[in-house]
Structures are given as structure tokens and as C-alpha cells.
Coordinates of C-alpha atoms and ligand atoms in Angstrom, one line a residue:
X3 CA 30.2 11.5 -5.4
X4 CA 26.6 12.4 -5.3
X5 CA 24.5 11.1 -2.4
X6 CA 20.8 11.8 -2.5
X7 CA 19.6 13.8 0.4
X8 CA 16.4 15.4 1.5
X9 CA 13.6 14.4 -0.9
X10 CA 14.7 10.7 -1.1
X11 CA 15.3 10.4 2.6
X12 CA 12.1 12.3 3.6
X13 CA 10.6 10.0 6.1
X14 CA 6.9 9.7 7.0
X15 CA 5.1 8.3 10.0
X16 CA 2.9 5.3 9.6
X17 CA 0.8 3.3 12.1
X18 CA 2.0 -0.3 12.3
X19 CA -1.6 -1.6 12.7
X20 CA -4.0 0.5 10.6
X21 CA -1.5 2.0 8.2
X22 CA -2.6 5.7 8.8
X23 CA 0.1 8.2 7.9
X24 CA -0.2 11.2 10.2
X25 CA 1.8 14.3 9.5
X26 CA 3.0 14.4 13.0
X27 CA 2.9 12.3 16.2
X28 CA 1.0 13.3 19.3
X29 CA 2.6 13.4 22.8
X30 CA 2.3 9.7 23.3
X31 CA 3.6 8.7 19.8
X32 CA 0.6 6.5 19.2
X33 CA -1.8 6.5 16.3
X34 CA -4.7 8.9 16.9
X35 CA -7.0 6.6 14.9
X36 CA -6.3 3.2 16.5
X37 CA -3.8 3.7 19.4
X38 CA -1.1 1.5 18.1
X39 CA 2.6 2.4 17.6
X40 CA 4.0 4.6 14.8
X41 CA 7.1 4.0 12.8
X42 CA 9.1 5.9 10.2
X43 CA 9.1 4.7 6.6
X44 CA 10.8 6.2 3.5
X45 CA 8.4 6.4 0.6
X46 CA 11.3 7.3 -1.8
X47 CA 13.0 4.0 -1.2
X48 CA 11.3 1.8 -3.8
X49 CA 12.8 -1.4 -5.1
X50 CA 12.6 -0.5 -8.8
X51 CA 14.1 3.0 -8.5
X52 CA 17.1 2.8 -6.1
X53 CA 17.8 6.2 -4.5
X54 CA 21.3 5.4 -3.2
X55 CA 24.2 3.9 -5.0
X56 CA 25.3 1.3 -2.4
X57 CA 29.1 1.5 -3.1
X58 CA 29.0 5.3 -2.9
X59 CA 27.2 5.2 0.4
X60 CA 29.6 2.7 1.9
X61 CA 32.5 4.9 0.8
X62 CA 31.0 8.0 2.2
X63 CA 30.4 6.4 5.6
X64 CA 33.9 5.1 5.7
X65 CA 35.4 8.5 4.8
X66 CA 33.5 10.2 7.7
X67 CA 35.5 8.1 10.1
X68 CA 38.5 10.3 9.6
X69 CA 36.5 13.6 9.8
X70 CA 36.9 16.2 12.5
X71 CA 33.2 17.0 12.4
X72 CA 31.3 15.9 15.6
X73 CA 28.4 14.4 13.7
X74 CA 30.7 12.5 11.4
X75 CA 32.5 11.1 14.4
X76 CA 29.3 9.7 15.9
X77 CA 28.5 6.1 15.0
X78 CA 24.9 7.1 14.7
X79 CA 25.0 10.4 12.7
X80 CA 27.7 9.0 10.4
X81 CA 24.9 6.9 8.8
X82 CA 22.4 9.8 8.6
X83 CA 21.3 9.0 5.0
X84 CA 19.3 6.1 6.4
X85 CA 17.7 8.2 9.2
X86 CA 14.8 10.7 9.0
X87 CA 15.9 14.3 8.4
X88 CA 15.9 16.6 11.4
X89 CA 15.8 20.3 10.4
X90 CA 18.6 22.6 11.5
X91 CA 20.7 19.7 12.6
X92 CA 23.8 21.8 13.2
X93 CA 22.0 23.7 15.9
X94 CA 20.0 21.0 17.6
X95 CA 22.0 17.7 17.3
X96 CA 23.2 16.4 20.7
X97 CA 26.0 13.9 20.3
X98 CA 28.4 12.2 22.7
X99 CA 30.1 10.4 19.8
X100 CA 27.9 7.4 20.5
X101 CA 28.1 4.1 18.5
X102 CA 31.6 3.2 17.2
X103 CA 31.4 0.1 19.4
X104 CA 33.7 -2.8 19.0
X105 CA 33.1 -6.2 17.5
X106 CA 34.9 -8.9 19.5
X107 CA 35.6 -12.5 18.8
X108 CA 34.6 -14.7 21.7
X109 CA 36.7 -17.9 21.6
X110 CA 35.8 -19.3 25.0
X111 CA 32.1 -18.6 24.6
X112 CA 32.2 -20.2 21.2
X113 CA 33.5 -23.4 22.7
X114 CA 30.8 -23.3 25.4
X115 CA 28.1 -22.8 22.8
X116 CA 29.6 -25.3 20.3
X117 CA 29.9 -22.9 17.4
X118 CA 33.0 -22.0 15.4
X119 CA 32.4 -18.4 14.5
X120 CA 31.1 -16.3 17.4
X121 CA 31.4 -12.5 17.8
X122 CA 29.9 -10.0 20.2
X123 CA 29.0 -6.4 19.2
X124 CA 29.5 -4.6 22.5
X125 CA 26.9 -1.8 22.8
X126 CA 27.9 -1.4 26.4
X127 CA 30.9 0.5 25.1
X128 CA 28.7 3.5 24.4
X129 CA 29.2 6.8 26.3
X130 CA 26.7 5.9 29.1
X131 CA 27.6 2.2 28.8
X132 CA 24.5 0.9 27.1
X133 CA 23.0 0.6 23.7
X134 CA 20.4 3.2 24.6
X135 CA 22.7 6.0 23.6
X136 CA 22.3 5.3 19.9
X137 CA 18.6 5.9 20.0
X138 CA 18.9 8.6 22.6
X139 CA 21.2 10.9 20.5
X140 CA 18.5 10.9 17.8
X141 CA 15.4 11.2 19.9
X142 CA 16.9 13.8 22.3
X143 CA 18.0 15.8 19.3
X144 CA 14.5 15.7 17.9
X145 CA 13.1 16.8 21.3
X146 CA 15.7 19.7 21.3
X147 CA 14.6 20.7 17.8
X148 CA 11.0 20.6 19.0
X149 CA 12.0 23.1 21.7
X150 CA 10.9 20.9 24.6
X151 CA 12.0 22.0 28.1
X152 CA 11.4 18.6 29.6
X153 CA 12.1 15.1 28.4
X154 CA 10.9 12.0 30.3
X155 CA 11.1 8.2 30.4
X156 CA 10.1 5.2 32.4
X157 CA 13.0 2.9 32.8
X158 CA 14.7 -0.2 34.2
X159 CA 17.8 2.0 34.5
X160 CA 19.7 2.3 31.2
X161 CA 17.2 4.4 29.3
X162 CA 17.2 6.8 32.3
X163 CA 21.0 7.0 32.5
X164 CA 21.2 7.7 28.8
X165 CA 18.3 10.2 28.6
X166 CA 19.6 12.2 31.6
X167 CA 23.0 12.5 29.9
X168 CA 21.7 13.7 26.6
X169 CA 19.2 16.0 28.2
X170 CA 22.0 17.6 30.2
X171 CA 24.1 18.1 27.1
X172 CA 21.1 19.7 25.3
X173 CA 20.2 21.9 28.2
X174 CA 16.9 20.2 28.8
X175 CA 15.4 19.0 32.1
X176 CA 14.8 15.3 32.5
X177 CA 12.2 13.3 34.5
X178 CA 13.0 9.7 35.2
X179 CA 10.4 7.2 36.5
X180 CA 12.0 4.0 37.8
X181 CA 10.8 1.0 39.9
X182 CA 12.0 1.4 43.5
X183 CA 14.6 -1.1 44.5
X184 CA 14.7 -2.9 41.2
X185 CA 17.4 -1.1 39.3
X186 CA 21.1 -1.4 39.8
X187 CA 23.0 1.3 41.7
X188 CA 25.3 1.9 38.7
X189 CA 22.3 3.0 36.6
X190 CA 20.6 5.0 39.3
X191 CA 23.8 6.8 40.1
X192 CA 24.2 7.9 36.5
X193 CA 20.8 9.5 36.4
X194 CA 21.5 11.4 39.6
X195 CA 24.9 12.6 38.4
X196 CA 23.5 13.8 35.1
X197 CA 21.0 15.9 37.0
X198 CA 17.7 14.1 36.3
X199 CA 14.6 14.5 38.5
X200 CA 14.6 10.9 39.5
X201 CA 11.3 9.4 40.9
X202 CA 11.5 5.9 42.4
X203 CA 7.9 4.6 42.2
X204 CA 6.6 1.8 44.4
X205 CA 5.7 -0.3 41.3
X206 CA 7.5 -2.2 38.5
X207 CA 8.6 -0.9 35.1
X208 CA 5.2 -1.5 33.6
X209 CA 3.6 0.5 36.4
X210 CA 6.0 3.4 35.6
X211 CA 5.1 3.2 32.0
X212 CA 1.4 3.5 32.8
X213 CA 1.9 6.6 35.0
X214 CA 4.1 8.3 32.4
X215 CA 1.6 7.7 29.6
X216 CA -1.0 9.6 31.7
X217 CA 1.5 12.3 32.5
X218 CA 2.4 13.1 28.9
X219 CA -1.3 13.8 28.2
X220 CA -1.2 16.6 30.9
X221 CA 2.3 18.1 30.7
X222 CA 4.4 19.3 27.8
X223 CA 7.1 16.8 28.2
X224 CA 8.7 14.8 25.4
X225 CA 8.4 11.0 25.9
X226 CA 11.8 9.4 25.2
X227 CA 10.9 5.7 25.7
X228 CA 11.3 3.4 22.7
X229 CA 7.6 4.0 21.6
X230 CA 9.2 7.2 20.3
X231 CA 10.0 6.2 16.7
X232 CA 13.1 8.5 16.7
X233 CA 14.6 6.1 19.3
X234 CA 14.1 3.2 17.0
X235 CA 15.7 5.0 14.0
X236 CA 18.9 5.8 16.0
X237 CA 19.1 2.3 17.3
X238 CA 19.1 1.0 13.7
X239 CA 22.7 2.2 13.3
X240 CA 24.0 -0.6 15.5
X241 CA 23.1 -3.0 12.8
X242 CA 24.5 -0.8 10.0
X243 CA 27.8 -0.4 11.9
X244 CA 27.9 -4.1 12.5
X245 CA 27.5 -4.9 8.8
X246 CA 30.2 -2.4 8.0
X247 CA 32.5 -4.1 10.5
X248 CA 31.8 -7.4 8.7
X249 CA 32.7 -5.9 5.3
X250 CA 28.9 -6.1 4.5
X251 CA 28.9 -9.9 4.6
X252 CA 25.9 -10.7 6.8
X253 CA 26.3 -13.2 9.6
X254 CA 23.9 -16.2 9.7
X255 CA 22.5 -15.2 13.0
X256 CA 22.2 -12.1 15.2
X257 CA 20.9 -12.7 18.8
X258 CA 19.5 -9.9 21.0
X259 CA 17.9 -9.8 24.5
X260 CA 14.2 -8.9 24.5
X261 CA 12.7 -6.6 27.1
X262 CA 10.5 -3.8 25.9
X263 CA 11.4 -5.1 22.4
X264 CA 12.6 -1.7 20.9
X265 CA 16.1 -2.9 20.2
X266 CA 15.1 -6.1 18.3
X267 CA 12.6 -4.0 16.3
X268 CA 15.3 -1.4 15.5
X269 CA 18.0 -3.9 14.4
X270 CA 15.4 -5.9 12.4
X271 CA 14.2 -2.7 10.7
X272 CA 17.7 -1.8 9.7
X273 CA 18.4 -5.3 8.3
X274 CA 15.3 -5.2 6.2
X275 CA 16.1 -1.6 5.0
X276 CA 19.7 -2.5 4.2
X277 CA 18.6 -5.3 2.0
X278 CA 16.0 -3.1 0.3
X279 CA 18.7 -0.6 -0.5
X280 CA 21.0 -3.4 -1.7
X281 CA 23.6 -2.7 0.9
X282 CA 23.5 -6.4 1.9
X283 CA 22.4 -9.3 -0.3
X284 CA 20.6 -11.5 2.4
X285 CA 19.1 -11.2 5.8
X286 CA 20.6 -12.7 8.9
X287 CA 18.2 -14.5 11.2
X288 CA 17.4 -12.2 14.1
X289 CA 16.6 -14.2 17.3
X290 CA 15.2 -12.8 20.6
X291 CA 15.9 -14.2 24.0
X292 CA 14.0 -13.5 27.2
X293 CA 14.5 -14.4 30.8
X294 CA 12.1 -17.2 31.8
X295 CA 10.7 -15.1 34.6
X296 CA 10.0 -12.2 32.2
X297 CA 8.9 -14.0 29.0
X298 CA 5.7 -12.5 27.7
X299 CA 7.1 -12.4 24.1
X300 CA 8.3 -15.9 24.2
X301 CA 4.8 -17.0 25.3
X302 CA 3.2 -14.8 22.7
X303 CA 5.1 -16.6 19.9
X304 CA 5.2 -20.1 21.3
X305 CA 1.8 -20.4 23.0
X306 CA -0.3 -18.0 21.1
X307 CA 1.2 -18.2 17.6
X308 CA 1.9 -14.4 17.7
X309 CA -1.8 -13.6 17.9
X310 CA -1.8 -11.9 21.3
X311 CA 0.5 -10.9 24.1
X312 CA -0.6 -11.7 27.6
X313 CA 1.0 -9.2 30.0
X314 CA 2.5 -10.7 33.1
X315 CA 4.2 -9.7 36.4
X316 CA 7.9 -10.1 35.5
X317 CA 10.6 -11.3 37.7
X318 CA 14.3 -11.8 37.0
X319 CA 17.7 -10.8 38.4
X320 CA 18.5 -9.4 35.0
X321 CA 16.6 -6.2 36.1
X322 CA 17.1 -4.4 32.7
X323 CA 14.6 -6.8 31.1
X324 CA 12.2 -7.2 34.0
X325 CA 9.3 -6.2 31.8
X326 CA 5.9 -7.9 31.6
X327 CA 4.1 -5.8 29.0
X328 CA 6.5 -4.9 26.2
X329 CA 5.4 -2.0 24.1
X330 CA 7.0 -3.0 20.8
X331 CA 5.9 -6.7 20.6
X332 CA 4.1 -6.3 17.3
X333 CA 7.2 -4.7 15.7
X334 CA 9.4 -7.4 17.1
X335 CA 7.1 -10.1 15.8
X336 CA 7.3 -8.6 12.3
X337 CA 11.1 -8.7 12.5
X338 CA 11.1 -12.3 13.6
X339 CA 8.9 -13.3 10.7
X340 CA 10.8 -11.1 8.1
X341 CA 14.2 -12.6 9.1
X342 CA 13.1 -16.2 10.0
X343 CA 14.5 -15.8 13.6
X344 CA 13.5 -17.7 16.7
X345 CA 12.5 -16.8 20.2
X346 CA 13.9 -18.5 23.3
X347 CA 13.8 -18.2 27.1
X348 CA 16.6 -18.9 29.6
X349 CA 16.7 -19.5 33.4
X350 CA 18.4 -17.3 36.0
X351 CA 21.2 -19.8 36.4
X352 CA 21.7 -20.0 32.6
X353 CA 22.0 -16.2 32.5
X354 CA 24.5 -16.2 35.4
X355 CA 26.7 -18.9 33.8
X356 CA 26.6 -17.2 30.4
X357 CA 27.5 -13.8 32.0
X358 CA 30.6 -15.4 33.8
X359 CA 31.6 -17.0 30.5
X360 CA 31.5 -13.7 28.6
X361 CA 33.5 -12.2 31.5
X362 CA 36.0 -15.1 31.3
X363 CA 36.6 -14.1 27.6
X364 CA 37.9 -10.8 28.9
X365 CA 34.8 -8.9 27.7
X366 CA 32.1 -8.8 30.4
X367 CA 28.5 -7.4 30.2
X368 CA 25.5 -6.8 32.4
X369 CA 23.1 -9.7 33.2
X370 CA 20.5 -8.8 30.6
X371 CA 23.1 -9.0 27.8
X372 CA 24.1 -12.5 28.8
X373 CA 20.8 -13.9 27.9
X374 CA 22.1 -13.9 24.3
X375 CA 24.8 -16.5 25.0
X376 CA 22.5 -18.5 27.1
X377 CA 19.9 -18.4 24.3
X378 CA 22.5 -19.3 21.7
X379 CA 23.3 -22.5 23.6
X380 CA 19.7 -23.5 23.5
X381 CA 19.3 -22.6 19.9
X382 CA 22.3 -24.9 19.2
X383 CA 20.8 -27.7 21.2
X384 CA 17.5 -27.4 19.3
X385 CA 19.4 -27.4 16.0
X386 CA 18.2 -23.9 14.9
X387 CA 21.8 -22.7 14.9
X388 CA 24.3 -25.1 13.1
X389 CA 27.9 -25.5 14.3
X390 CA 29.4 -23.9 11.2
X391 CA 27.1 -20.9 11.1
X392 CA 28.4 -17.4 12.0
X393 CA 26.7 -15.8 15.0
X394 CA 26.8 -12.2 16.5
X395 CA 25.6 -11.6 20.0
X396 CA 24.4 -8.0 20.8
X397 CA 25.8 -7.2 24.2
X398 CA 23.6 -4.3 25.4
X399 CA 25.2 -3.1 28.6
X400 CA 28.6 -2.8 30.3
X401 CA 29.7 -5.2 33.1
X402 CA 30.0 -2.3 35.5
X403 CA 26.3 -1.4 35.3
X404 CA 25.5 -4.1 37.8
X405 CA 28.6 -5.2 39.9
X406 CA 26.3 -6.4 42.7
X407 CA 25.1 -9.3 40.5
X408 CA 28.7 -10.2 39.6
X409 CA 30.0 -10.1 43.1
X410 CA 27.1 -12.2 44.4
X411 CA 27.6 -14.8 41.6
X412 CA 31.3 -15.2 42.4
X413 CA 30.8 -15.4 46.1
X414 CA 28.2 -18.1 45.5
X415 CA 25.2 -16.2 47.1
X416 CA 23.4 -14.9 44.0
X417 CA 20.5 -17.3 44.5
X418 CA 20.4 -17.2 48.3
X419 CA 18.0 -15.5 50.7
X420 CA 15.5 -13.1 49.3
X421 CA 16.6 -13.5 45.7
X422 CA 13.8 -13.3 43.1
X423 CA 15.4 -16.3 41.4
X424 CA 13.7 -18.6 43.9
X425 CA 10.3 -17.8 42.4
X426 CA 8.7 -20.4 40.1
X427 CA 8.8 -18.3 37.0
X428 CA 12.5 -17.8 37.4
X429 CA 13.3 -21.5 37.2
X430 CA 15.1 -23.6 39.8
X431 CA 18.8 -24.4 39.2
X432 CA 19.4 -28.0 38.3
X433 CA 22.5 -29.8 39.5
X434 CA 24.5 -29.8 36.3
X435 CA 24.0 -26.1 35.8
X436 CA 24.9 -25.4 39.4
X437 CA 28.2 -27.4 39.0
X438 CA 29.0 -25.4 35.9
X439 CA 28.5 -22.2 37.8
X440 CA 30.8 -23.4 40.6
X441 CA 33.6 -23.9 38.0
X442 CA 33.3 -20.3 36.9
X443 CA 33.2 -18.7 40.4
X444 CA 36.2 -16.7 41.4
X445 CA 35.5 -15.5 44.9
X446 CA 38.1 -13.2 46.4
X447 CA 40.6 -14.9 48.7
X448 CA 41.1 -13.1 52.0
X449 CA 44.7 -13.7 53.4
X450 CA 47.0 -12.4 56.0
X451 CA 49.5 -9.8 54.6
X452 CA 52.1 -12.5 54.2
X453 CA 54.2 -13.5 51.2
X454 CA 54.0 -17.2 51.9
X455 CA 50.2 -17.0 52.1
X456 CA 50.0 -15.4 48.6
X457 CA 52.4 -17.9 47.1
X458 CA 50.3 -20.7 48.6
X459 CA 47.2 -19.2 46.9
X460 CA 49.1 -18.9 43.6
X461 CA 50.3 -22.5 43.8
X462 CA 46.8 -23.8 44.6
X463 CA 45.3 -21.8 41.7
X464 CA 47.9 -23.2 39.4
X465 CA 47.2 -26.8 40.5
X466 CA 43.4 -26.2 39.8
X467 CA 43.8 -24.5 36.5
Ligands
F0G29 N1 19.6 -5.0 27.7 C1 19.7 -4.0 28.5 C2 21.0 -3.8 29.2 C3 18.6 -3.1 28.7 O1 18.8 -2.0 29.5 C4 17.4 -3.3 28.0 C5 16.3 -2.5 28.2 C6 17.3 -4.5 27.2 C7 18.4 -5.3 27.0 C8 16.1 -4.8 26.4 O2 16.0 -3.9 25.3 O3 13.8 -3.1 25.9 O4 14.8 -2.7 23.6 O5 14.0 -5.0 24.3 N2 16.2 -1.5 29.0 C9 15.2 -0.5 29.1 C10 15.5 0.6 30.1 C11 13.8 -1.0 29.1 O6 14.6 1.2 30.6 O7 16.7 0.8 30.3 P1 14.5 -3.6 24.7

């Protein structure tokens, strides 16, 4: 079996706005001419002269699943033919066997959303429990190959956890900038454990990004946020793996949460490239869901027709997507147009209810991931998704990332006190939604250590079920 390698897969950088094709990227991964984002493209992949034989590629990727080689065992590097080439890979690749995440059927959520065929690809089942690992293995390896001593990111928590782990595995130091008090303990604890220099700044995520952008101009650190195009390339593999799991039969819809918009850009890029290479015959519609209190992309599309993005001060209990000035909005917009997807926004209570429903299916996820189900319900109501169409939700983070949110929801005090959800942008719970939330709440029952008390609780639960 012959699989084309280097020359055909030689990737080049290109500016998404002015089309400049620099030989290398600067410290901030922005175009030196116009300041916009860079992306990788593959000049050898032309429609009239296919470089890969689709069936041979699919067979090779499948065969690697039984390999003992670490890179073959990774759900990212297994698909390396569709990624830029990194020189001396054997020496520099850092892998935790990321990817390889399960695709689950969600029967209860399907009923709640009134669709027949609903799956979740659970990217929270990655080594550091979020989708970030798929991009991080690739970007951290490129930093390693570039002999960087330090890597750095601004983060709402998951990027920092992932970066710290991969940096540690590659013997690099990591610098993390996070908003003080606005990331979950689960994520913060990971960064500390993996040895990062963790700076909690008295600002929000967007403020952390601004400081980091200035820092990389002065210090030789490698920026590992998703403006780094290597991150996007690695994150493409979630879509490739998904299609492989579906025997290369595309679903009608894929739904992703939108924060900084790197993930939607990556999944969309992979879909377009897979069609270009004839690995799939049609494109699923990729839709992006934001929290109502952190909805700059929703407003960009719905209010400004995609012409501009108006940065905002973001506020949501789904802290992972508490982002007001998303870096990759132009890339995400392109994906929306290419696939015919939609953008939606959901309230805090809709997110909480959807998260509990995903939990009740025995799966669970962190709050930001649950916007996908909440968004699907809206897209069903608007008629954009039809009952018979197949839908895949991308769950981006593990339930244990933010147990605080979960416990507050089940105790019924998620929206009490100083909660951000009381702010106007976050939406006020209406009565029907609140009743739905009540049905899903499973607060712990505190009892005397007495058999009769436990039997009483069991009988009461049975009567109410
Ligand atoms: N879901 C989770 C669990 C996330 O952590 C993030 C982003 C997103 C969704 C949104 O993805 O930014 O690619 O649109 N978290 C980043 C972080 C920003 O720093 O961990 P996006």
C-alpha cells in the first residue's frame, strides 16, 4: 500500500485575511503584513490530482489501531497524513495517547430534544479530560521541536491543564495566565499538579490574552493558545475520528460549543478537507452554540451579518466559554458558511437542564459542553434540525472538571446569591424551565444511620419514579 508522504502533505502557512504565505510564523502567530490569523493549507491537495487514495488511507488508519507504536496509538497522530509534517517526529513528538474518544448514543437526551438519532462524541475522555489534548499534543510537539524552553497560554482552565501536562511530558516549562476566581478548581488543580507557573490575574480571559500577547513579544516563549495553527491542526482529528466511527457516513448535523472558536474552526476545516480528499461525500452542517451571557459570535452573525465582531464583557456560569472577544471568529464564520450551519445562544438555566439530562443518560459533561444539547433543542424548535436527521454533539469536557456547578444544581442553589446568572445578559429563568430543572435535581438525602430510614427513602424514590 503506498501512501503519499512529505511532498504531498507539505503544509504552508497562509493568512486568512490577506492571503500572504509566510515561510514561518512569528511569536504571536499573526500575519506580519495585516495582523490577522494564520492557517495551514496543503498546496498539493488539488481537486483534479488526488494525492491520497481514500480507501488506502482509511485502511492504514484502521490498521494503526492495533499497533504497539506510541504515535499509532494516539488518536491524533494516527491520522498524521492529514497534518503538517513535523521534522524528527520520533525525537520530538509528545503524546499521552490522546483522542480515541468514545461515540455514545444518547437516548434520553434524544427524547428531550425530539430527535431520533442523537450521539455524543465525548472529547472529555481525553487524558486531561478535555478536547484540548488533541490540539496540544501537536502544538506542544512543534514547540519541542523548535527547542522552546517555555510554553505559555491564557486560559479559562482546560487549555492550561492540557498545556501543563504536555509541557511536563516534553520537559518544557509552562506559564499559565488564568482569570482569578473564574475557573473551576478541577482545572486549576491540574495545572498546579503538572507543575505550571500559574498566574491568576485580576481580569477576565480576554484580559489574560492581552497580557500574553504583549509578553510573547518580549520573551522567548511559545504561545500555545488556539491562534497557534498547530493547535487547530491537531484538533481536526476529532472530526476525522468521528467520521471513522460512523463508517465514513456523515451525520446531518454536528453541534459544538463556541468560546474562543478554535474548536469549531478545526472541526470545520477537517470536514472541508475530508470532502476535498473524497474521504466523505458530503458535509454535515456544523452549528455553533454560545451562552447568552457570552455571545459575541451569535451577535456577529445574527446582528451584524458576519461583518464585524463586537467584543463584550462575558458572563456565564459555564466558565470555559466565558469569552467576550474570540480570536478565531473569522475562521468560524467561514466554517458556518461552508457547511451551512447555524449559530444559537442558550440561557444559564437551559445549560443547567441540558447538563443534567446528559448526566441522566449516564454520560455527563462540564457545563460548557452542555450548550450543545440546549442549542439542539432550540434548533429543533426553529425547524433547522428535522426530527429524522442524525445529530452528533461534541462534548468538550468531563463532568468532573466542574463538580461545584453540578452539586449546586442538584441542591437547587445554582442561581442563588452572588451567582453571575442573575445578570441581565445571562437570562432570567422562566417558570417552565425552572420546573424542568426541579424534575432533574437529585439532592443528597441526609438520614440517620438507620435501616428503616434508608428503606423509607428507597420507597419514596420508587413512588416518585
Ligand atoms: N468547551 C470547553 C470545555 C472549553 O474548555 C472551551 C474552551 C470550549 C468549549 C470552547 O472552545 O474556545 O475552541 O471555542 N476553553 C478554552 C480554555 C478557551 O482556555 O480552556 P473554543
